[in-house]
Amino acid sequence: MKLYATSIPETLPSWATVISNKAGLIEVEINDEDPGFHSIIEELSTEIQPGVIGVKASDLCTRLSIEMVDTNEEN
């Protein structure tokens, strides 16, 4: 899984790796098979839609102190 961010903390968990950092866009790859990642996902899991359990990317980024790229911005 990949996340695109505009800022990240100096230290990321072992299951998160910076792939590229070009022109202010940081690409972070998440090892979604790592037990540490699964632990955080379990903590953040909520009902995101009626009958659907999951994790919002914004909640995960907040936990990691990552500022995600806002894909809802109008140009």
PDB file of C-alpha atoms in Angstrom:
ATOM      1  CA  MET A   1       0.000   0.000   0.000  1.00  0.00           C
ATOM      2  CA  LYS A   2       1.250   3.512  -0.764  1.00  0.00           C
ATOM      3  CA  LEU A   3       0.471   6.889   0.756  1.00  0.00           C
ATOM      4  CA  TYR A   4       1.295  10.258  -0.741  1.00  0.00           C
ATOM      5  CA  ALA A   5       2.178  12.994   1.712  1.00  0.00           C
ATOM      6  CA  THR A   6       3.388  16.558   1.876  1.00  0.00           C
ATOM      7  CA  SER A   7       5.141  16.084   5.229  1.00  0.00           C
ATOM      8  CA  ILE A   8       6.226  13.179   7.399  1.00  0.00           C
ATOM      9  CA  PRO A   9       7.917  12.850  10.794  1.00  0.00           C
ATOM     10  CA  GLU A  10      11.685  12.321  10.927  1.00  0.00           C
ATOM     11  CA  THR A  11      11.180   8.777  12.194  1.00  0.00           C
ATOM     12  CA  LEU A  12       8.676   6.374  10.665  1.00  0.00           C
ATOM     13  CA  PRO A  13       7.739   2.923  11.966  1.00  0.00           C
ATOM     14  CA  SER A  14       9.734  -0.007  10.575  1.00  0.00           C
ATOM     15  CA  TRP A  15       6.806  -0.959   8.327  1.00  0.00           C
ATOM     16  CA  ALA A  16       6.768   2.440   6.534  1.00  0.00           C
ATOM     17  CA  THR A  17       9.439   3.354   3.975  1.00  0.00           C
ATOM     18  CA  VAL A  18       9.941   6.545   1.985  1.00  0.00           C
ATOM     19  CA  ILE A  19      10.123   5.544  -1.693  1.00  0.00           C
ATOM     20  CA  SER A  20      10.597   9.009  -3.177  1.00  0.00           C
ATOM     21  CA  ASN A  21      10.597  12.657  -2.195  1.00  0.00           C
ATOM     22  CA  LYS A  22      10.314  14.854  -5.273  1.00  0.00           C
ATOM     23  CA  ALA A  23       8.977  18.391  -5.579  1.00  0.00           C
ATOM     24  CA  GLY A  24       7.370  18.295  -2.135  1.00  0.00           C
ATOM     25  CA  LEU A  25       5.482  15.044  -2.783  1.00  0.00           C
ATOM     26  CA  ILE A  26       6.587  12.199  -0.518  1.00  0.00           C
ATOM     27  CA  GLU A  27       5.690   8.638  -1.494  1.00  0.00           C
ATOM     28  CA  VAL A  28       5.529   6.260   1.478  1.00  0.00           C
ATOM     29  CA  GLU A  29       5.178   2.513   1.046  1.00  0.00           C
ATOM     30  CA  ILE A  30       3.476   0.557   3.830  1.00  0.00           C
ATOM     31  CA  ASN A  31       4.318  -3.096   4.468  1.00  0.00           C
ATOM     32  CA  ASP A  32       0.762  -4.198   5.207  1.00  0.00           C
ATOM     33  CA  GLU A  33       1.934  -7.672   6.230  1.00  0.00           C
ATOM     34  CA  ASP A  34       3.972  -6.392   9.191  1.00  0.00           C
ATOM     35  CA  PRO A  35       2.496  -7.282  12.618  1.00  0.00           C
ATOM     36  CA  GLY A  36       3.129  -3.729  13.869  1.00  0.00           C
ATOM     37  CA  PHE A  37       1.000  -2.340  11.070  1.00  0.00           C
ATOM     38  CA  HIS A  38      -1.782  -4.839  11.828  1.00  0.00           C
ATOM     39  CA  SER A  39      -1.728  -3.757  15.465  1.00  0.00           C
ATOM     40  CA  ILE A  40      -2.356  -0.103  14.557  1.00  0.00           C
ATOM     41  CA  ILE A  41      -5.041  -1.061  12.043  1.00  0.00           C
ATOM     42  CA  GLU A  42      -6.854  -3.048  14.735  1.00  0.00           C
ATOM     43  CA  GLU A  43      -6.707  -0.057  17.106  1.00  0.00           C
ATOM     44  CA  LEU A  44      -8.076   2.325  14.461  1.00  0.00           C
ATOM     45  CA  SER A  45     -10.780   0.049  13.030  1.00  0.00           C
ATOM     46  CA  THR A  46     -14.266   1.535  13.161  1.00  0.00           C
ATOM     47  CA  GLU A  47     -17.497   1.278  11.234  1.00  0.00           C
ATOM     48  CA  ILE A  48     -16.740   3.576   8.277  1.00  0.00           C
ATOM     49  CA  GLN A  49     -20.068   2.871   6.568  1.00  0.00           C
ATOM     50  CA  PRO A  50     -23.096   1.003   7.862  1.00  0.00           C
ATOM     51  CA  GLY A  51     -21.990  -2.620   8.090  1.00  0.00           C
ATOM     52  CA  VAL A  52     -18.446  -1.912   6.836  1.00  0.00           C
ATOM     53  CA  ILE A  53     -15.507  -2.038   9.249  1.00  0.00           C
ATOM     54  CA  GLY A  54     -12.290  -0.365   8.151  1.00  0.00           C
ATOM     55  CA  VAL A  55      -9.765   2.368   8.754  1.00  0.00           C
ATOM     56  CA  LYS A  56      -9.831   5.853   7.283  1.00  0.00           C
ATOM     57  CA  ALA A  57      -6.528   6.827   5.667  1.00  0.00           C
ATOM     58  CA  SER A  58      -6.778  10.195   7.414  1.00  0.00           C
ATOM     59  CA  ASP A  59      -6.935   8.474  10.826  1.00  0.00           C
ATOM     60  CA  LEU A  60      -3.860   6.386  10.003  1.00  0.00           C
ATOM     61  CA  CYS A  61      -1.944   9.460   8.820  1.00  0.00           C
ATOM     62  CA  THR A  62      -2.913  11.411  11.920  1.00  0.00           C
ATOM     63  CA  ARG A  63      -1.582   8.574  14.097  1.00  0.00           C
ATOM     64  CA  LEU A  64       1.702   8.595  12.153  1.00  0.00           C
ATOM     65  CA  SER A  65       1.969  12.425  12.011  1.00  0.00           C
ATOM     66  CA  ILE A  66       1.847  12.311   8.222  1.00  0.00           C
ATOM     67  CA  GLU A  67       0.200  15.151   6.317  1.00  0.00           C
ATOM     68  CA  MET A  68      -1.563  13.497   3.407  1.00  0.00           C
ATOM     69  CA  VAL A  69      -1.960  15.089   0.005  1.00  0.00           C
ATOM     70  CA  ASP A  70      -5.494  16.487  -0.207  1.00  0.00           C
ATOM     71  CA  THR A  71      -6.970  14.914  -3.340  1.00  0.00           C
ATOM     72  CA  ASN A  72     -10.190  16.899  -2.861  1.00  0.00           C
ATOM     73  CA  GLU A  73      -8.591  20.281  -3.577  1.00  0.00           C
ATOM     74  CA  GLU A  74      -9.882  22.069  -6.650  1.00  0.00           C
ATOM     75  CA  ASN A  75      -7.286  23.451  -9.060  1.00  0.00           C
TER      76      ASN A  75
END
